[in-house]
Amino acid sequence: MEWTGSQKEAINTKNKSLLLNAGAGCGKTTVLTNRILNLMLEEKTSIENFLVVTFTNNAASQMKDKIRDMLYKSTAKDEQFIYEQINALENCNISTLHSFCIETIRKYYHIVDIDPSFNIMDEVNMDMLKKEVLNELFEKMYEEDN
């Protein structure tokens, strides 16, 4: 693949955290996938040591699939490391930002003092709750003659 200068820099920069900011279809997932693979193979860094957050489930899934495909095609000499990484992909930290936050809150619920069995409210329930709160507010204001 032909990389732009910025893409090459993002893939090959070492010992730094990076923030990729680009529009849809610019190759963010592919660039990040190649960066991860380079770090894994060149520095023998396990995929389990990465935290990768995306904004969509689709991007997270694509990234895992791309890493898996690239590992299978890898010409690295340490085949055992490659197979360990392929197996580790199923439980690695590549997910959406929301999924990561939910998992972290459930893991450390005792520190943040939140019930670990909490649920994320869907749109329907949120609309119902808004209407309920609004009705209660109107009733209260009516009773107070406001």
Coordinates of N, CA, C and O in Angstrom, one line a residue:
M1 N 0.8 -1.2 0.0 CA 0.0 0.0 0.0 C 0.9 1.2 0.0 O 1.9 1.3 0.6
E2 N 0.5 2.3 -0.7 CA 1.2 3.5 -0.8 C 0.7 4.4 0.3 O -0.5 4.8 0.4
W3 N 1.6 4.8 1.3 CA 1.2 5.7 2.4 C 1.6 7.1 2.1 O 2.6 7.4 1.5
T4 N 0.8 8.0 2.7 CA 1.1 9.4 2.7 C 2.2 9.7 3.8 O 2.4 8.8 4.6
G5 N 2.8 10.8 3.7 CA 3.8 11.2 4.7 C 3.3 11.1 6.2 O 3.9 10.5 7.1
S6 N 2.1 11.6 6.4 CA 1.5 11.6 7.7 C 1.1 10.2 8.1 O 1.3 9.9 9.3
Q7 N 0.7 9.4 7.2 CA 0.3 8.0 7.5 C 1.6 7.2 7.9 O 1.6 6.5 8.9
K8 N 2.7 7.4 7.1 CA 3.9 6.8 7.5 C 4.4 7.1 8.9 O 4.9 6.3 9.6
E9 N 4.3 8.4 9.1 CA 4.7 8.9 10.5 C 3.9 8.3 11.6 O 4.4 7.9 12.6
A10 N 2.6 8.2 11.4 CA 1.7 7.6 12.4 C 2.0 6.1 12.6 O 2.0 5.6 13.7
I11 N 2.4 5.4 11.5 CA 2.7 4.0 11.6 C 4.0 3.8 12.3 O 4.1 2.9 13.1
N12 N 5.0 4.6 11.9 CA 6.4 4.3 12.4 C 6.9 5.0 13.6 O 7.9 4.7 14.1
T13 N 6.1 6.0 14.1 CA 6.5 6.7 15.3 C 6.6 5.8 16.5 O 5.6 5.0 16.7
K14 N 7.7 5.8 17.2 CA 7.9 4.9 18.4 C 7.9 5.7 19.7 O 8.3 6.9 19.7
N15 N 7.6 5.0 20.8 CA 7.8 5.6 22.1 C 7.0 6.8 22.4 O 7.4 7.7 23.1
K16 N 5.8 7.0 21.7 CA 5.0 8.1 21.9 C 3.5 7.6 21.7 O 3.2 6.7 20.9
S17 N 2.6 8.3 22.4 CA 1.2 8.1 22.2 C 0.8 9.0 21.0 O 1.4 10.1 20.9
L18 N -0.1 8.5 20.2 CA -0.6 9.3 19.1 C -2.1 9.5 19.1 O -2.8 8.6 19.6
L19 N -2.6 10.6 18.6 CA -4.0 10.8 18.4 C -4.2 11.0 17.0 O -3.6 11.9 16.4
L20 N -5.0 10.2 16.3 CA -5.2 10.3 14.9 C -6.5 11.0 14.7 O -7.6 10.6 15.3
N21 N -6.5 12.0 13.9 CA -7.7 12.8 13.6 C -7.8 13.0 12.1 O -7.0 13.6 11.5
A22 N -8.8 12.3 11.6 CA -9.0 12.4 10.1 C -10.5 12.1 9.8 O -11.2 11.4 10.6
G23 N -10.9 12.5 8.7 CA -12.3 12.3 8.3 C -12.6 10.8 7.9 O -11.7 10.0 7.8
A24 N -13.8 10.6 7.6 CA -14.3 9.3 7.2 C -13.6 8.8 5.9 O -13.4 9.6 5.0
G25 N -13.2 7.6 5.9 CA -12.6 7.0 4.7 C -11.2 7.4 4.4 O -10.7 7.2 3.3
C26 N -10.5 8.0 5.4 CA -9.1 8.4 5.2 C -8.1 7.4 5.6 O -6.9 7.6 5.4
G27 N -8.5 6.2 6.1 CA -7.6 5.2 6.4 C -7.1 5.1 7.8 O -6.1 4.5 8.1
K28 N -7.9 5.7 8.7 CA -7.5 5.7 10.2 C -7.3 4.3 10.7 O -6.3 4.0 11.3
T29 N -8.3 3.4 10.4 CA -8.3 2.1 10.9 C -7.1 1.3 10.4 O -6.4 0.6 11.1
T30 N -6.8 1.5 9.1 CA -5.7 0.8 8.4 C -4.4 1.3 9.0 O -3.5 0.5 9.3
V31 N -4.3 2.6 9.2 CA -3.0 3.1 9.7 C -2.8 2.6 11.1 O -1.7 2.2 11.5
L32 N -3.8 2.7 12.0 CA -3.7 2.3 13.3 C -3.4 0.8 13.4 O -2.6 0.3 14.2
T33 N -4.0 0.0 12.6 CA -3.8 -1.4 12.5 C -2.3 -1.7 12.2 O -1.7 -2.6 12.8
N34 N -1.8 -1.0 11.2 CA -0.4 -1.2 10.8 C 0.6 -0.8 11.9 O 1.6 -1.4 12.1
R35 N 0.2 0.3 12.6 CA 1.0 0.8 13.7 C 1.1 -0.3 14.8 O 2.2 -0.6 15.3
I36 N -0.1 -0.8 15.1 CA -0.1 -1.9 16.2 C 0.7 -3.1 15.8 O 1.5 -3.6 16.5
L37 N 0.5 -3.5 14.5 CA 1.2 -4.7 14.0 C 2.7 -4.5 14.1 O 3.5 -5.4 14.5
N38 N 3.2 -3.3 13.6 CA 4.6 -3.0 13.7 C 5.2 -3.1 15.1 O 6.2 -3.7 15.3
L39 N 4.5 -2.5 16.1 CA 4.9 -2.5 17.4 C 4.9 -4.0 18.0 O 5.8 -4.4 18.7
M40 N 3.9 -4.7 17.6 CA 3.8 -6.1 18.0 C 5.0 -6.9 17.5 O 5.7 -7.6 18.3
L41 N 5.3 -6.8 16.2 CA 6.3 -7.7 15.6 C 7.7 -7.2 15.9 O 8.6 -8.0 16.1
E42 N 7.9 -5.9 15.8 CA 9.3 -5.3 16.0 C 9.8 -5.4 17.4 O 10.9 -5.6 17.7
E43 N 8.8 -5.2 18.3 CA 9.2 -5.1 19.7 C 8.7 -6.2 20.6 O 8.8 -6.2 21.8
K44 N 8.1 -7.2 19.9 CA 7.5 -8.4 20.6 C 6.6 -8.0 21.7 O 6.6 -8.4 22.8
T45 N 5.7 -7.0 21.4 CA 4.7 -6.5 22.3 C 3.4 -7.2 22.1 O 2.9 -7.3 21.0
S46 N 2.9 -7.8 23.1 CA 1.7 -8.6 23.0 C 0.5 -7.7 22.8 O 0.4 -6.6 23.4
I47 N -0.5 -8.1 22.0 CA -1.7 -7.4 21.8 C -2.4 -7.1 23.1 O -3.2 -6.1 23.2
E48 N -2.2 -7.9 24.1 CA -2.8 -7.7 25.4 C -2.3 -6.5 26.1 O -2.9 -6.0 27.1
N49 N -1.2 -5.9 25.7 CA -0.6 -4.7 26.3 C -1.2 -3.4 25.6 O -0.8 -2.3 26.0
F50 N -2.1 -3.5 24.7 CA -2.6 -2.4 24.0 C -4.0 -2.0 24.5 O -4.8 -2.9 24.8
L51 N -4.3 -0.8 24.5 CA -5.7 -0.3 24.7 C -6.0 0.5 23.4 O -5.4 1.5 23.2
V52 N -7.0 0.0 22.7 CA -7.3 0.7 21.4 C -8.8 0.9 21.5 O -9.6 0.0 21.7
V53 N -9.2 2.2 21.4 CA -10.6 2.6 21.5 C -11.0 3.3 20.2 O -10.3 4.0 19.6
T54 N -12.2 2.9 19.7 CA -12.7 3.5 18.5 C -14.1 4.0 18.9 O -14.6 3.9 20.0
F55 N -14.8 4.6 17.9 CA -16.1 5.2 18.1 C -17.2 4.2 17.7 O -18.4 4.4 18.1
T56 N -16.9 3.2 16.9 CA -18.0 2.3 16.4 C -17.6 0.9 16.6 O -16.4 0.5 16.6
N57 N -18.6 0.0 16.9 CA -18.3 -1.4 17.0 C -17.7 -2.0 15.7 O -16.9 -2.9 15.7
N58 N -18.2 -1.4 14.6 CA -17.7 -1.9 13.3 C -16.2 -1.6 13.1 O -15.5 -2.5 12.7
A59 N -15.7 -0.4 13.5 CA -14.3 -0.1 13.4 C -13.5 -1.1 14.3 O -12.4 -1.5 13.9
A60 N -14.0 -1.3 15.5 CA -13.3 -2.2 16.4 C -13.2 -3.6 15.9 O -12.1 -4.3 15.9
S61 N -14.3 -4.1 15.3 CA -14.3 -5.4 14.7 C -13.4 -5.5 13.5 O -12.7 -6.5 13.3
Q62 N -13.5 -4.5 12.7 CA -12.6 -4.5 11.5 C -11.1 -4.5 11.9 O -10.3 -5.2 11.2
M63 N -10.8 -3.7 12.9 CA -9.4 -3.7 13.4 C -8.9 -5.1 13.8 O -7.9 -5.5 13.5
K64 N -9.7 -5.8 14.6 CA -9.4 -7.1 15.0 C -9.2 -8.0 13.8 O -8.2 -8.8 13.8
D65 N -10.1 -7.9 12.9 CA -10.0 -8.8 11.7 C -8.8 -8.5 10.9 O -8.1 -9.4 10.4
K66 N -8.5 -7.2 10.7 CA -7.3 -6.8 10.0 C -6.0 -7.3 10.6 O -5.1 -7.8 10.0
I67 N -6.0 -7.1 12.0 CA -4.8 -7.6 12.7 C -4.6 -9.1 12.6 O -3.5 -9.6 12.3
R68 N -5.7 -9.8 12.7 CA -5.7 -11.2 12.6 C -5.2 -11.6 11.2 O -4.3 -12.5 11.0
D69 N -5.7 -11.0 10.1 CA -5.3 -11.3 8.8 C -3.8 -11.0 8.5 O -3.1 -11.8 7.9
M70 N -3.4 -9.9 9.1 CA -2.0 -9.5 8.9 C -1.1 -10.4 9.7 O 0.1 -10.7 9.2
L71 N -1.5 -10.9 10.8 CA -0.7 -11.8 11.6 C -0.6 -13.2 10.8 O 0.5 -13.7 10.8
Y72 N -1.6 -13.6 10.2 CA -1.6 -14.9 9.4 C -0.6 -14.7 8.3 O 0.0 -15.7 7.9
K73 N -0.6 -13.5 7.7 CA 0.2 -13.3 6.5 C 1.7 -12.9 6.9 O 2.5 -12.7 6.0
S74 N 1.9 -12.7 8.2 CA 3.2 -12.2 8.6 C 4.3 -13.2 8.3 O 4.2 -14.4 8.3
T75 N 5.5 -12.6 8.0 CA 6.7 -13.4 7.7 C 7.6 -13.4 8.9 O 8.8 -13.7 8.7
A76 N 7.1 -13.0 10.0 CA 7.9 -13.0 11.2 C 8.4 -14.4 11.5 O 7.7 -15.4 11.3
K77 N 9.6 -14.5 12.1 CA 10.2 -15.8 12.3 C 9.7 -16.5 13.5 O 9.7 -17.7 13.6
D78 N 9.2 -15.8 14.5 CA 8.7 -16.4 15.7 C 7.2 -16.8 15.6 O 6.3 -16.1 15.9
E79 N 7.0 -18.0 15.0 CA 5.6 -18.4 14.8 C 4.8 -18.6 16.0 O 3.6 -18.3 16.0
Q80 N 5.5 -19.0 17.1 CA 4.7 -19.2 18.4 C 4.2 -17.9 18.9 O 3.0 -17.8 19.3
F81 N 5.0 -16.8 18.8 CA 4.5 -15.5 19.2 C 3.3 -15.1 18.3 O 2.3 -14.6 18.8
I82 N 3.4 -15.3 17.0 CA 2.3 -15.0 16.1 C 1.0 -15.7 16.5 O -0.1 -15.1 16.6
Y83 N 1.1 -17.0 16.7 CA -0.1 -17.8 17.1 C -0.7 -17.4 18.5 O -1.9 -17.4 18.7
E84 N 0.2 -17.0 19.4 CA -0.2 -16.5 20.7 C -1.0 -15.2 20.5 O -2.0 -15.0 21.2
Q85 N -0.6 -14.4 19.6 CA -1.2 -13.1 19.4 C -2.6 -13.3 18.7 O -3.6 -12.6 19.0
I86 N -2.6 -14.2 17.8 CA -3.9 -14.6 17.1 C -4.9 -15.0 18.2 O -6.1 -14.6 18.2
N87 N -4.5 -15.9 19.1 CA -5.4 -16.4 20.1 C -5.8 -15.3 21.1 O -6.9 -15.2 21.6
A88 N -4.9 -14.4 21.4 CA -5.1 -13.3 22.3 C -6.1 -12.2 21.8 O -6.7 -11.5 22.5
L89 N -6.2 -12.2 20.5 CA -7.1 -11.2 19.8 C -8.5 -11.2 20.3 O -9.2 -10.2 20.4
E90 N -9.0 -12.4 20.7 CA -10.4 -12.5 21.1 C -10.7 -11.8 22.4 O -11.8 -11.3 22.6
N91 N -9.7 -11.6 23.3 CA -9.9 -11.0 24.6 C -9.1 -9.7 24.7 O -9.0 -9.2 25.9
C92 N -8.6 -9.2 23.7 CA -7.8 -8.0 23.8 C -8.7 -6.7 23.9 O -9.9 -6.8 23.8
N93 N -8.0 -5.6 24.3 CA -8.7 -4.4 24.5 C -8.8 -3.5 23.3 O -8.3 -2.4 23.2
I94 N -9.6 -4.0 22.3 CA -9.9 -3.3 21.1 C -11.5 -3.2 21.2 O -12.1 -4.2 21.0
S95 N -12.0 -2.0 21.5 CA -13.4 -1.8 21.6 C -13.8 -0.4 21.4 O -12.9 0.5 21.2
T96 N -15.1 -0.1 21.5 CA -15.5 1.3 21.5 C -15.2 2.0 22.8 O -15.0 1.3 23.8
L97 N -15.1 3.3 22.8 CA -14.9 4.0 24.0 C -15.9 3.7 25.0 O -15.6 3.6 26.2
H98 N -17.2 3.6 24.6 CA -18.3 3.3 25.5 C -18.1 2.0 26.2 O -18.3 1.8 27.4
S99 N -17.7 1.0 25.4 CA -17.5 -0.4 25.9 C -16.4 -0.4 26.9 O -16.5 -1.0 28.0
F100 N -15.3 0.3 26.6 CA -14.2 0.4 27.5 C -14.6 1.0 28.9 O -14.3 0.5 29.9
C101 N -15.3 2.1 28.8 CA -15.8 2.8 30.0 C -16.7 2.0 30.8 O -16.6 1.9 32.1
I102 N -17.6 1.3 30.2 CA -18.6 0.4 30.9 C -17.8 -0.7 31.6 O -18.0 -1.0 32.8
E103 N -16.8 -1.3 30.9 CA -16.0 -2.4 31.5 C -15.2 -1.9 32.7 O -15.1 -2.5 33.7
T104 N -14.7 -0.7 32.6 CA -13.8 -0.1 33.6 C -14.7 0.2 34.9 O -14.3 -0.1 36.0
I105 N -15.9 0.8 34.6 CA -16.8 1.1 35.8 C -17.2 -0.2 36.5 O -17.2 -0.3 37.7
R106 N -17.5 -1.3 35.7 CA -18.0 -2.5 36.3 C -16.8 -3.2 37.1 O -17.0 -3.8 38.1
K107 N -15.6 -3.0 36.6 CA -14.4 -3.6 37.2 C -14.1 -2.9 38.5 O -13.7 -3.5 39.5
Y108 N -14.2 -1.5 38.5 CA -13.8 -0.7 39.7 C -15.0 -0.1 40.3 O -14.9 1.0 40.9
Y109 N -16.2 -0.7 40.3 CA -17.4 -0.1 40.9 C -17.3 0.3 42.3 O -17.8 1.3 42.8
H110 N -16.5 -0.5 43.1 CA -16.3 -0.2 44.5 C -15.6 1.1 44.7 O -15.7 1.7 45.8
I111 N -14.8 1.5 43.8 CA -14.0 2.8 43.9 C -14.9 4.0 43.5 O -14.9 5.0 44.2
V112 N -15.7 3.8 42.4 CA -16.5 4.9 41.9 C -17.9 4.9 42.6 O -18.7 5.8 42.3
D113 N -18.2 3.9 43.4 CA -19.4 3.8 44.1 C -20.6 3.8 43.2 O -21.6 4.6 43.3
I114 N -20.6 2.9 42.2 CA -21.7 2.7 41.3 C -22.0 1.2 41.3 O -21.2 0.4 41.3
D115 N -23.3 0.9 41.3 CA -23.8 -0.4 41.3 C -23.3 -1.1 40.0 O -23.6 -0.6 38.9
P116 N -22.5 -2.2 40.1 CA -22.0 -2.8 38.9 C -23.0 -3.4 37.9 O -22.7 -3.8 36.8
S117 N -24.2 -3.5 38.4 CA -25.3 -4.1 37.5 C -26.0 -3.0 36.8 O -27.1 -3.3 36.3
F118 N -25.4 -1.8 36.7 CA -26.1 -0.7 36.0 C -26.3 -1.1 34.5 O -25.7 -1.9 34.0
N119 N -27.3 -0.4 33.9 CA -27.6 -0.5 32.5 C -27.5 0.8 31.8 O -27.7 1.9 32.5
I120 N -27.2 0.8 30.6 CA -27.2 2.0 29.8 C -28.6 2.2 29.2 O -29.2 1.3 28.7
M121 N -29.2 3.4 29.4 CA -30.5 3.7 29.0 C -30.6 3.8 27.5 O -29.8 4.5 26.9
D122 N -31.6 3.1 26.9 CA -31.8 3.3 25.5 C -32.7 4.5 25.2 O -33.3 5.1 26.1
E123 N -32.9 4.8 24.0 CA -33.6 6.0 23.6 C -35.1 6.0 24.0 O -35.6 7.0 24.5
V124 N -35.7 4.9 23.9 CA -37.1 4.7 24.3 C -37.3 5.0 25.8 O -38.2 5.8 26.2
N125 N -36.5 4.4 26.6 CA -36.6 4.6 28.1 C -36.2 6.0 28.4 O -36.8 6.6 29.4
M126 N -35.3 6.6 27.7 CA -34.9 8.0 28.0 C -36.0 8.9 27.7 O -36.3 9.8 28.5
D127 N -36.7 8.7 26.6 CA -37.8 9.6 26.3 C -38.9 9.5 27.3 O -39.5 10.5 27.7
M128 N -39.2 8.2 27.7 CA -40.2 8.0 28.7 C -39.8 8.7 30.1 O -40.7 9.3 30.7
L129 N -38.6 8.6 30.4 CA -38.1 9.2 31.7 C -38.2 10.8 31.6 O -38.6 11.4 32.5
K130 N -37.8 11.3 30.4 CA -37.9 12.8 30.2 C -39.4 13.2 30.4 O -39.7 14.2 31.1
K131 N -40.3 12.5 29.8 CA -41.7 12.9 29.9 C -42.2 12.8 31.3 O -43.0 13.6 31.8
E132 N -41.8 11.7 32.0 CA -42.2 11.5 33.4 C -41.7 12.7 34.3 O -42.4 13.2 35.1
V133 N -40.4 13.0 34.1 CA -39.9 14.1 34.9 C -40.6 15.5 34.6 O -40.9 16.3 35.4
L134 N -40.8 15.7 33.3 CA -41.5 16.9 32.9 C -42.9 17.0 33.4 O -43.3 18.0 33.9
N135 N -43.6 15.9 33.4 CA -45.0 15.9 34.0 C -44.9 16.1 35.5 O -45.7 16.9 36.0
E136 N -44.0 15.5 36.2 CA -43.8 15.8 37.6 C -43.5 17.2 37.9 O -44.1 17.8 38.8
L137 N -42.7 17.8 37.1 CA -42.3 19.2 37.2 C -43.5 20.1 37.0 O -43.8 21.0 37.8
F138 N -44.3 19.9 36.0 CA -45.5 20.7 35.7 C -46.5 20.5 36.8 O -47.1 21.5 37.3
E139 N -46.7 19.3 37.3 CA -47.6 19.1 38.4 C -47.2 19.9 39.7 O -48.0 20.5 40.3
K140 N -45.9 19.8 40.0 CA -45.4 20.5 41.1 C -45.6 22.0 41.0 O -46.0 22.7 41.9
M141 N -45.2 22.5 39.8 CA -45.4 24.0 39.6 C -46.8 24.4 39.6 O -47.2 25.5 40.1
Y142 N -47.7 23.5 39.1 CA -49.2 23.8 39.1 C -49.7 23.9 40.6 O -50.4 24.8 40.9
E143 N -49.2 22.9 41.4 CA -49.7 22.9 42.8 C -49.2 24.1 43.5 O -49.8 24.6 44.5
E144 N -48.0 24.6 43.1 CA -47.4 25.8 43.8 C -48.0 27.1 43.2 O -47.6 28.2 43.6
D145 N -48.9 26.9 42.2 CA -49.5 28.1 41.6 C -48.5 29.0 40.8 O -48.6 30.2 40.9
N146 N -47.6 28.3 40.2 CA -46.6 29.1 39.3 C -47.1 29.0 37.9 O -46.7 28.2 37.1

